[in-house]
Coordinates of C-alpha atoms and ligand atoms in Angstrom, one line a residue:
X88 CA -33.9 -40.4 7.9
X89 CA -30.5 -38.9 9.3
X90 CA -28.4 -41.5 10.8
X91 CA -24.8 -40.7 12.8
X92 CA -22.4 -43.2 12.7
X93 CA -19.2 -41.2 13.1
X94 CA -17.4 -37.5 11.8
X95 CA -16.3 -39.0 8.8
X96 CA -18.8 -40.6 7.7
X97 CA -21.2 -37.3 8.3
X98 CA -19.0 -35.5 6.4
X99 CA -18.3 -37.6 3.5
X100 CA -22.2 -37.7 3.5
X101 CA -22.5 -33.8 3.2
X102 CA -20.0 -33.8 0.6
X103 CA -21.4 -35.8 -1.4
X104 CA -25.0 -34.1 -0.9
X105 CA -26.6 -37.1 1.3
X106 CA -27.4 -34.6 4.1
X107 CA -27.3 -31.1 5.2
X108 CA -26.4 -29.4 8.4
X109 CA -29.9 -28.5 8.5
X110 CA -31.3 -32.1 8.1
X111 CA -29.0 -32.9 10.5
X112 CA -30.3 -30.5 13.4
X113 CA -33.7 -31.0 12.6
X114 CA -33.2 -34.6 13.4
X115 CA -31.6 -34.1 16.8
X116 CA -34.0 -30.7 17.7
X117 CA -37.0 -33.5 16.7
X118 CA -35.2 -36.8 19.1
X119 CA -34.8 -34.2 21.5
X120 CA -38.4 -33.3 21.7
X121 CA -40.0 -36.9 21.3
X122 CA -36.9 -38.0 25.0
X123 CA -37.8 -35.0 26.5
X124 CA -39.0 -36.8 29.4
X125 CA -34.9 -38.0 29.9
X126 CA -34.5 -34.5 31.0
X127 CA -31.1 -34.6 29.6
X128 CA -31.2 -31.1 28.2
X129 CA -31.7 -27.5 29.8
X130 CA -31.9 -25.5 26.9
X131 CA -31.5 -26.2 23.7
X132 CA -30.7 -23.3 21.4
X133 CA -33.0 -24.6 18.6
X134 CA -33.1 -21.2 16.4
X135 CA -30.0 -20.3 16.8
X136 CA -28.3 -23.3 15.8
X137 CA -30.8 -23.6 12.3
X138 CA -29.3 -20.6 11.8
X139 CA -26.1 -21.1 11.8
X140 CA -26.9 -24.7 10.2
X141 CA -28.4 -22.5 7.5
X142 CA -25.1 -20.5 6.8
X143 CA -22.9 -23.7 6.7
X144 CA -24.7 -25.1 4.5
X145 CA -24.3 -22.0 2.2
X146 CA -20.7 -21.8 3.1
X147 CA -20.0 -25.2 1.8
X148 CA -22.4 -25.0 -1.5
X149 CA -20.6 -21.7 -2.0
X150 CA -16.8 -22.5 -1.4
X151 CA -16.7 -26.4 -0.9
X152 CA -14.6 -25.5 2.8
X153 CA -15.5 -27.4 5.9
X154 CA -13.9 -26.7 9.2
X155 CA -12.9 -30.0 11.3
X156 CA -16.1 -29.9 12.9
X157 CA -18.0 -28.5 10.1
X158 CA -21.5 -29.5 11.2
X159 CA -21.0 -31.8 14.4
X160 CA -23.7 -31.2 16.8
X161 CA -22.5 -30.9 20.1
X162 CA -24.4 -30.4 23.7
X163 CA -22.1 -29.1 26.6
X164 CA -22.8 -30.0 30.3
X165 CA -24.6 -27.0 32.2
X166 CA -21.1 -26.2 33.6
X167 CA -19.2 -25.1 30.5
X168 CA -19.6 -20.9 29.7
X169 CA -21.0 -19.9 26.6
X170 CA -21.3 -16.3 25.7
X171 CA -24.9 -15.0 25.9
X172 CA -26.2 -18.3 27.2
X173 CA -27.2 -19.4 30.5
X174 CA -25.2 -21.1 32.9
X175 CA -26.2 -22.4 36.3
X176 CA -24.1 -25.6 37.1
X177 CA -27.7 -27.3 37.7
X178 CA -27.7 -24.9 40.5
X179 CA -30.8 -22.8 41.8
X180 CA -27.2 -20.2 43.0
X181 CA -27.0 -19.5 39.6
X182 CA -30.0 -19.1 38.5
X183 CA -30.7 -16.5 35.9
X184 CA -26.8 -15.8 35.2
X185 CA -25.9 -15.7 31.7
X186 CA -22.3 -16.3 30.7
X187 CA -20.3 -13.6 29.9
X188 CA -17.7 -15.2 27.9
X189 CA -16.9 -18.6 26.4
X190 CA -14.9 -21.1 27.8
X191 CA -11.7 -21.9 25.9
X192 CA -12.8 -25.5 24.8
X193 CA -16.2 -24.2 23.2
X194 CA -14.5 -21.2 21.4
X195 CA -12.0 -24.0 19.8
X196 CA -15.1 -25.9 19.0
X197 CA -16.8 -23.3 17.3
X198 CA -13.8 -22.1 15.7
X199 CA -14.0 -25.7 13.8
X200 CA -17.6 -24.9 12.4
X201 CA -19.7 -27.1 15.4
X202 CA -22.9 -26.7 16.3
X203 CA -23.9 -26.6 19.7
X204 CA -27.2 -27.7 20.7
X205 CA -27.8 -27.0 23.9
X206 CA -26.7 -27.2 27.7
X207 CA -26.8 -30.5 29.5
X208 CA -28.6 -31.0 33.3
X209 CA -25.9 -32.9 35.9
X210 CA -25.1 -32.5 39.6
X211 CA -25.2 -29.7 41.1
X212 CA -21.8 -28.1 41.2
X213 CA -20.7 -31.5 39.3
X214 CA -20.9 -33.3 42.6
X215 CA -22.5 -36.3 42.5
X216 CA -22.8 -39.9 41.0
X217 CA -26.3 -40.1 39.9
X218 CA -27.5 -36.7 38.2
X219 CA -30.0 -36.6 41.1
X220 CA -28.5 -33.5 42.8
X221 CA -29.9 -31.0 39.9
X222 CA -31.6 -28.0 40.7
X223 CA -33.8 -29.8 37.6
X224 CA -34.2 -32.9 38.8
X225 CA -32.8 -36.2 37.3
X226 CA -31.8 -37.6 34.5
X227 CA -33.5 -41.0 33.1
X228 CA -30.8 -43.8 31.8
X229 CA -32.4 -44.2 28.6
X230 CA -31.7 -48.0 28.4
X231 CA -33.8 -48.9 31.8
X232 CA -35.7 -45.6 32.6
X233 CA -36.1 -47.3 36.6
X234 CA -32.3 -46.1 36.5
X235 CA -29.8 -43.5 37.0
X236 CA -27.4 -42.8 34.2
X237 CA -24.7 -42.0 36.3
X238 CA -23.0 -38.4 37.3
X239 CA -22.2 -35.9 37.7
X240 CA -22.6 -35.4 33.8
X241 CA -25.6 -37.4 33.3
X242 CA -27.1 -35.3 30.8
X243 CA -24.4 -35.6 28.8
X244 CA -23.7 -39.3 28.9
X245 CA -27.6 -39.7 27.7
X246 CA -27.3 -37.3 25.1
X247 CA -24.9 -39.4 23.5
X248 CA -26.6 -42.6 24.5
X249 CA -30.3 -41.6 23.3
X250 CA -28.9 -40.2 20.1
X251 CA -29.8 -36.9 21.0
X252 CA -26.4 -35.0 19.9
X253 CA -23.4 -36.7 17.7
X254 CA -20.4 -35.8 21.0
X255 CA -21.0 -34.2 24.1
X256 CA -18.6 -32.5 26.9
X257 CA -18.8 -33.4 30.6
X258 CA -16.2 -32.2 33.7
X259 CA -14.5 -35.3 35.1
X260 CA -13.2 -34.4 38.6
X261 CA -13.2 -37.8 40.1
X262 CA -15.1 -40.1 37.5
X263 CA -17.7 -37.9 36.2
X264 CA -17.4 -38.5 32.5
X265 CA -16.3 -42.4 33.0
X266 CA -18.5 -43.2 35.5
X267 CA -21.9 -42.0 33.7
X268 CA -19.9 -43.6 30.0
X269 CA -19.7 -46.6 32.0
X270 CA -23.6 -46.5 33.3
X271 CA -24.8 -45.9 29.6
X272 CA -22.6 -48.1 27.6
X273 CA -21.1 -45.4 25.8
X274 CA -17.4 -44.2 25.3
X275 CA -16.1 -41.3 27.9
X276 CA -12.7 -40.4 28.1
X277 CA -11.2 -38.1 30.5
X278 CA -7.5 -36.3 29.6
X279 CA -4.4 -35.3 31.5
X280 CA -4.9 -32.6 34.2
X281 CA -3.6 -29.7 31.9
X282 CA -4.3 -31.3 28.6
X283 CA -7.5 -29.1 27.8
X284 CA -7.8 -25.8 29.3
X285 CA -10.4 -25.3 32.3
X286 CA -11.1 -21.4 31.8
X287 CA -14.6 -20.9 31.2
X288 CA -15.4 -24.1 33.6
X289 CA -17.4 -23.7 37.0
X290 CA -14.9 -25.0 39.0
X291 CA -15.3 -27.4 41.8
X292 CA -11.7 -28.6 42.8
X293 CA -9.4 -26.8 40.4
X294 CA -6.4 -29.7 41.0
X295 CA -8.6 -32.3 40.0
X296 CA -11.1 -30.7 37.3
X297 CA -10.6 -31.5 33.6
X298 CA -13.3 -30.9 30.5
X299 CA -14.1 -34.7 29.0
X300 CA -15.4 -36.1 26.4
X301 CA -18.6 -38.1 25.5
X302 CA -19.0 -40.5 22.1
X303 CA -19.5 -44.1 20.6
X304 CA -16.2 -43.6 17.8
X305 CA -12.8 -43.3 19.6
X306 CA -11.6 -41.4 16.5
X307 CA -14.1 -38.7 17.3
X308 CA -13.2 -38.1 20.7
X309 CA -9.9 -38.0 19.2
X310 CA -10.4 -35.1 17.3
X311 CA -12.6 -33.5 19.6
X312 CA -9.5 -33.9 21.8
X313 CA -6.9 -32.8 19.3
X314 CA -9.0 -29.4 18.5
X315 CA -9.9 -28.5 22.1
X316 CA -6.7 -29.6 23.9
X317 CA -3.3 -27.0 24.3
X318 CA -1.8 -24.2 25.7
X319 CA -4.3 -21.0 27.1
X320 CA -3.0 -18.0 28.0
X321 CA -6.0 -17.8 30.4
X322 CA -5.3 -20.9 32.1
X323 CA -2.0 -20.9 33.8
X324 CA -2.3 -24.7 34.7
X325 CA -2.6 -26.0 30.8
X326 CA 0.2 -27.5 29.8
X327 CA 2.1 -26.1 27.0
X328 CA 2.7 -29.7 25.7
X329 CA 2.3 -29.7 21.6
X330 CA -0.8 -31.6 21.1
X331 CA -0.4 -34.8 18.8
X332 CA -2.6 -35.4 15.8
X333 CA -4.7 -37.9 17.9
X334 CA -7.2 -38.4 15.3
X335 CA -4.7 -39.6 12.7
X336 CA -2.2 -41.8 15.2
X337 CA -4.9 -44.3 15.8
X338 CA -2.6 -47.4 15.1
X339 CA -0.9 -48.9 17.6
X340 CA 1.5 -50.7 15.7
X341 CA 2.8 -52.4 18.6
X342 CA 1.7 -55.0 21.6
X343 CA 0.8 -53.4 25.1
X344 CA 1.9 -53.6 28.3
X345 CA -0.8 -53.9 31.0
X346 CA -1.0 -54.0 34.8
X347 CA -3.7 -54.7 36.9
X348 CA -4.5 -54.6 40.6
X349 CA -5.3 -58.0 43.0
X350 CA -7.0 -55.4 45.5
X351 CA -9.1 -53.5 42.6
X352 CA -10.5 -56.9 41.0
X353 CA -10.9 -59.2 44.1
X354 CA -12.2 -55.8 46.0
X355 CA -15.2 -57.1 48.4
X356 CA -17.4 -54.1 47.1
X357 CA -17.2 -55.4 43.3
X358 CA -19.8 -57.1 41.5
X359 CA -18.5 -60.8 41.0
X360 CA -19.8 -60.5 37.5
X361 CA -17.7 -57.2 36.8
X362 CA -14.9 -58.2 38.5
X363 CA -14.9 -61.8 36.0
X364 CA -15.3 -59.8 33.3
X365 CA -11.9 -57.8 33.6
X366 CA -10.2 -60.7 34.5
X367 CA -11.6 -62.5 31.1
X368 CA -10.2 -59.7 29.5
X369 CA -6.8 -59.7 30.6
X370 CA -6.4 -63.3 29.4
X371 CA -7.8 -62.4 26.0
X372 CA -5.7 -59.8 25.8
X373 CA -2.1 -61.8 27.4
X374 CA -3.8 -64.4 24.6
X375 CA -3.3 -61.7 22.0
X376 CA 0.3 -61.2 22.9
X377 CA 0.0 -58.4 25.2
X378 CA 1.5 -58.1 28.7
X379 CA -0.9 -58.2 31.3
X380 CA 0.8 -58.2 35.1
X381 CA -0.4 -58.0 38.4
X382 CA 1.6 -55.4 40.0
X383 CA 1.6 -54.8 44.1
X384 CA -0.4 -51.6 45.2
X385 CA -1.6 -50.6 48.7
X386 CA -3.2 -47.9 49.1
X387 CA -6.4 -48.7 47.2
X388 CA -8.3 -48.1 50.6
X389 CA -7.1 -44.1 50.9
X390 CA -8.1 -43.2 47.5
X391 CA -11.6 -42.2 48.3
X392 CA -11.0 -40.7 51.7
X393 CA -8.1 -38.7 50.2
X394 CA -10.1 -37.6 47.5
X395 CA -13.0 -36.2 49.6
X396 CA -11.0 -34.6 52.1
X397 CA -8.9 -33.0 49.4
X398 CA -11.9 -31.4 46.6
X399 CA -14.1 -30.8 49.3
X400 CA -11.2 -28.2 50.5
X401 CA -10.8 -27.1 47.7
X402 CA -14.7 -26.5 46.7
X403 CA -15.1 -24.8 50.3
X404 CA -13.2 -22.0 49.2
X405 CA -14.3 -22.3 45.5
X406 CA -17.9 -22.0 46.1
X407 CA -17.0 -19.1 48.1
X408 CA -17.6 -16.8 45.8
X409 CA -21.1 -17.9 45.0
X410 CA -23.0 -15.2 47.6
X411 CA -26.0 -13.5 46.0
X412 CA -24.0 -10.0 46.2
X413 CA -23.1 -9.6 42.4
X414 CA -25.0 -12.5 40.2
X415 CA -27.4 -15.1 41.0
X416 CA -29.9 -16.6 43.4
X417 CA -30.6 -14.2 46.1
X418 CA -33.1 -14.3 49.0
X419 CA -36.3 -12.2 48.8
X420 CA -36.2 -11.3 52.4
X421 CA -35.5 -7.4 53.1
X422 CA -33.7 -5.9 56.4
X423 CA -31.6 -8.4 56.8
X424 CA -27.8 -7.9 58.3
X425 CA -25.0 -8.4 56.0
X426 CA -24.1 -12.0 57.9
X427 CA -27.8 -13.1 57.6
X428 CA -27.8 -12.1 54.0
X429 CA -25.1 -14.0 53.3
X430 CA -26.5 -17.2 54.8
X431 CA -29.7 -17.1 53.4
X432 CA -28.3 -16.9 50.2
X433 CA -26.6 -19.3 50.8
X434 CA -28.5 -21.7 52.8
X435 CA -31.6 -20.8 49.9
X436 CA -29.4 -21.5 46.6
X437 CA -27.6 -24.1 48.0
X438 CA -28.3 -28.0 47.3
X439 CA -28.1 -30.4 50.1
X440 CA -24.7 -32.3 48.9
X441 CA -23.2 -28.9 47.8
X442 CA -23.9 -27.6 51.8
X443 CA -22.7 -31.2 52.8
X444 CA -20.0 -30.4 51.0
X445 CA -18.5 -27.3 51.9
X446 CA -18.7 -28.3 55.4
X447 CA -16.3 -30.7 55.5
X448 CA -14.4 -28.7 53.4
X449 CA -14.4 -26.4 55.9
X450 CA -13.7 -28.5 58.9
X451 CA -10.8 -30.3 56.9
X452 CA -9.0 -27.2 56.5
X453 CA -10.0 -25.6 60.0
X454 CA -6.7 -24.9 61.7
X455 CA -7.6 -27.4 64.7
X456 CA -7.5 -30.4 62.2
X457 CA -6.0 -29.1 58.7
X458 CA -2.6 -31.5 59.5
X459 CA -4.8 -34.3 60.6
X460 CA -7.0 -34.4 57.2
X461 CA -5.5 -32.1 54.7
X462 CA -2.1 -32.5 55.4
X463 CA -2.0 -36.1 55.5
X464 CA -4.8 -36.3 52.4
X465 CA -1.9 -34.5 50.6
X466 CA 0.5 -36.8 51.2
X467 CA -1.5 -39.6 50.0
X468 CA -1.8 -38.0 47.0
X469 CA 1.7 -38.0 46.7
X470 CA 2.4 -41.2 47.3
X471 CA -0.4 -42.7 44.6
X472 CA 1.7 -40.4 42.6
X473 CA 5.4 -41.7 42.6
X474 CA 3.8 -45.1 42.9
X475 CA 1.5 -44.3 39.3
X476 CA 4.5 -43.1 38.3
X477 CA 6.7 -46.2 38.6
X478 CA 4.1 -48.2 37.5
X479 CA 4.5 -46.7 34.4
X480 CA 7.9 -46.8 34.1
X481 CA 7.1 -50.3 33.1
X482 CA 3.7 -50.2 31.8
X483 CA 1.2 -48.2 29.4
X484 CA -1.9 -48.6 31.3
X485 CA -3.7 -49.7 34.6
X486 CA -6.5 -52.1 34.2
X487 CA -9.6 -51.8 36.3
X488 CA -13.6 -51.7 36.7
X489 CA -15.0 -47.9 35.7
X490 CA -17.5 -48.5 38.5
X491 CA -18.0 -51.5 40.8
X492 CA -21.7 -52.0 39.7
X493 CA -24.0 -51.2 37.0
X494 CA -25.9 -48.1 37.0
X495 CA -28.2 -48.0 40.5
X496 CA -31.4 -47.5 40.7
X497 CA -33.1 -44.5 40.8
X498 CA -33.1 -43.3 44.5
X499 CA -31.1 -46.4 45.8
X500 CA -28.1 -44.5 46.9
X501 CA -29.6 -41.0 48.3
X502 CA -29.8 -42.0 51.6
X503 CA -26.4 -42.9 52.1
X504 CA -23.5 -40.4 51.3
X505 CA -20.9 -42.6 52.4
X506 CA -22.0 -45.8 50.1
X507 CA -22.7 -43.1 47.1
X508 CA -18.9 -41.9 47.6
X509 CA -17.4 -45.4 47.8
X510 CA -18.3 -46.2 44.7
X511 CA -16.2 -43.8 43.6
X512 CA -13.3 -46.0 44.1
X513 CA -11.8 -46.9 41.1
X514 CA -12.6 -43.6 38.9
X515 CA -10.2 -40.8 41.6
X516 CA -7.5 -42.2 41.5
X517 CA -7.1 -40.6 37.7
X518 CA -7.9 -37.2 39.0
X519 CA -5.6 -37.6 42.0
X520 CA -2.7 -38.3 40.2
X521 CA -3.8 -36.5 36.5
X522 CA -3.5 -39.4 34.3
X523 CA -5.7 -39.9 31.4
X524 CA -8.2 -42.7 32.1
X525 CA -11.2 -43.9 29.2
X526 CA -14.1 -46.0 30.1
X527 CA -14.9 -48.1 27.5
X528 CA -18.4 -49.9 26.8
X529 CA -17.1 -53.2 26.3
X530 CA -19.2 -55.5 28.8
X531 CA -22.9 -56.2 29.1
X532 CA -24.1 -57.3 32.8
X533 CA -26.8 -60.2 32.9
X534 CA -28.6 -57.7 34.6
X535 CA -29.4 -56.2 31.4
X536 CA -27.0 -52.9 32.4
X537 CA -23.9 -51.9 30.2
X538 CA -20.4 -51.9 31.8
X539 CA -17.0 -50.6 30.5
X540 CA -13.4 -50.7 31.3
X541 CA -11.4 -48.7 32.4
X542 CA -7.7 -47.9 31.3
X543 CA -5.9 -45.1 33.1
X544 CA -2.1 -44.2 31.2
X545 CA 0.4 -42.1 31.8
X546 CA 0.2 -38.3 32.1
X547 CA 0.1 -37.0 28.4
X548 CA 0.0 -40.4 26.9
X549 CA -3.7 -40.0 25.2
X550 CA -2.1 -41.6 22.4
X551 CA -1.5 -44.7 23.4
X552 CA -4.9 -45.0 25.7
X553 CA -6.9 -43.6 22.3
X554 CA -5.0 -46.0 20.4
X555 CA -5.9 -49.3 22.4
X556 CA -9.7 -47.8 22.4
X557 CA -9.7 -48.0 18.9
X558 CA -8.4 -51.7 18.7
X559 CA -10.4 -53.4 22.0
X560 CA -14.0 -51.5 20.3
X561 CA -12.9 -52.5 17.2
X562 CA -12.4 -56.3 18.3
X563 CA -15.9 -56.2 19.7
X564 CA -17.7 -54.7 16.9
X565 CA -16.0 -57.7 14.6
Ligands
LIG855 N1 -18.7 -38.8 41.9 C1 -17.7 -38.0 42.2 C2 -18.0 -36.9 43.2 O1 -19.1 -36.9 43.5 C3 -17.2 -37.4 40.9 C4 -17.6 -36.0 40.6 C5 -16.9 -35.4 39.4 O2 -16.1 -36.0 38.7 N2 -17.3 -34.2 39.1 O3 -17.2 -36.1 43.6

């Protein structure tokens, strides 16, 4: 049978005639069909991707040449575009659309020779923490099926975690690729703001949205990284940076320097267990001869408030567009005024925490009280980052939890907005201030549930966070 264990090893298999590309799909099409009922997938583009199995396979019998990604079989959450395949966004709004171009990261993808699989269910409008706001219902955690695997990009954190693609992209706006990573025991890494260009991603807040990365081998998500990351020309907001070889700067060569929190690890809201955990950690690690410091911080308590105030703004006026006039979902009454037709578009294709949503979007930036939220959310924002930033004068990464409990139980946090968004806590403050964070799967709770850390480091410095991946995984598959 076809096993994964990483890129290289898949490769060095196919060179050596061990596998094909086609062995290789037919073993994911077949897992996806036997953990269908994980609803991790929307469509999977079964045909098309024998087919193009088929002619790598030539290619490489022919002329021995293998792109980068030659072969790697890759789903992409429902919120990436790629030409000539739908694209919704989990959304019943945009239903039926078809994307009309690729997004930048897939093209770069594809350039390399992968093969993608199929789109992956998650929150509507990537807002969520649970995968339970899809237009197509939830996603299973395939490790305790009573659970949620976390959101918004659930169905690509299970993908990964039920084997049924090698690497998966999510959208990480405020924890959505660590978060679920963290809730499925698997690696997710989210890069700078800018690192990987956002054109061809549904937007939700464009100043906090970045493309992420789902896996199990850090030096896979390093190339993934290396190939999809750089500058756009149809992304004004990418940075121009050059993009290190991450893949081949693995080794750190050198002892860290960490700083932790008092308020994130003693925080009321975390789970004793968790918070024990980190803490066990950061002695191993000051045991190893790393620097491990707890360094003051206060304004852990504004992160989430600042960070709700300030995407639902922005996702008020970028689900704007969204009115049933030129593409998608649109009402099947008739006669109805232009204002009426608008609303029941809207009201009709709309999710109940996409409407919740755009409302307080609304009402943050309404002119009566844009100083008292917006304003002031702004400002917040940039406080956390000068203070991130002289953190890291003296430091390479911020320690903390991905999450402050395990993945919840399916339905536990529905009823309760407010609780859903607090957990949040430790995953915005990445987005807010455009760092790079990683959770990685290095914890198991006595509950039975996965948990990860998380590192956050300093804007552009995915080389050192991939490289102390490499060595804490490393330690704990030894
Ligand atoms: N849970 C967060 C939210 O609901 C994160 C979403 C995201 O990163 N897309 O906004």
């Amino acid at each position: 049978m076809f096993q994964f264990h990483s890129v290289e090893q898949y490769h060095a298999q196919l060179r050596a005639g061990h596998a094909t590309c086609v062995q290789a799909a037919e073993h994911y099409l077949q897992q996806i069909s036997d953990k269908q009922h994980l609803n991790a997938f929307i469509d999977v583009y079964s045909e098309e991707m024998l087919t193009r199995a088929r002619a790598l396979d030539e290619q490489r019998l022919a002329t021995g040449k293998m792109g980068r990604l030659h072969g790697v079989i890759i789903g992409i959450k429902d919120v990436l575009c790629y030409k000539n395949h739908r694209v919704s966004a989990s959304s019943r709004i945009l239903q039926g659309y078809t994307a009309i171009y690729s997004a930048t990261a897939v093209e770069r993808l594809l350039a390399e020779e992968a093969l993608i699989i199929g789109n992956l269910n998650c929150d509507e409008f990537a807002m969520g923490s649970t995968n339970e706001n899809s237009a197509y219902g939830n996603v299973l955690n395939a490790l305790d099926e009573t659970r949620v695997p976390g959101g918004s990009s659930g169905g690509s954190a299970v993908a990964v975690q039920a084997g049924l693609c090698m690497l998966s992209l999510g959208s990480d706006t405020g924890g959505s690729v660590r978060q679920p990573a963290d809730f499925c025991g698997i690696t997710g890494l989210k890069p700078s703001y800018g690192r990987i260009s956002r054109y061809g991603l549904i937007a939700y807040a464009s100043s906090f949205d970045q493309i992420g990365i789902f896996g199990t081998q850090i030096p896979d998500i390093a190339l993934l990284l290396e190939i999809m990351a750089g500058a756009d020309e149809y992304d004004s907001t990418v940075s121009d940076k050059a993009v290190p070889a991450y893949a081949t700067q693995l080794e750190p060569g050198r002892k860290f320097r960490f700083a932790f929190f008092d308020a994130a690890l003693n925080h009321p809201g975390l789970d004793p267990e968790i918070g024990t955990a980190i803490k066990e950690k950061a002695d191993e690690l000051r045991q190893q001869g790393h620097q491990v410091d707890e360094v003051p911080f206060d304004l852990l308590e504004y992160i989430v408030p600042a960070y709700y105030v300030l995407t639902t703004a922005e996702a008020s006026s970028n689900l704007a567009r969204f009115d049933g006039v030129k593409y998608g979902y649109r009402t099947p009454e008739k006669n109805l005024s232009l204002t009426e037709f608008y609303k029941k578009n809207r009201s009709e294709g709309f999710g109940v925490e996409v409407k919740r949503r755009i409302m307080l979007g609304t009402f943050v930036l309404s002119a009566g009280y844009y100083d008292a939220y917006f304003t002031r959310a702004q400002k917040v924002r940039q406080l956390l980052c000068s203070k991130t930033a002289s953190i890291f004068q003296s430091y390479d990464f911020i320690m903390m939890p991905t999450s402050p409990v395990t993945a919840f139980k399916t339905g536990e946090k529905m009823g309760d907005p407010i609780a859903m968004y607090l957990a949040d806590i430790y995953t915005v403050m990445a987005n807010l201030v455009g760092c790079p964070a990683i959770s990685i799967p290095l914890f198991q709770h006595s509950n039975g549930m996965p948990f990860g850390l998380q590192l956050m480091a300093n804007r552009f410095d995915e080389v050192s966070l991939l490289q102390v991946s490499n060595l804490l995984l490393q330690a704990k598959s030894v």
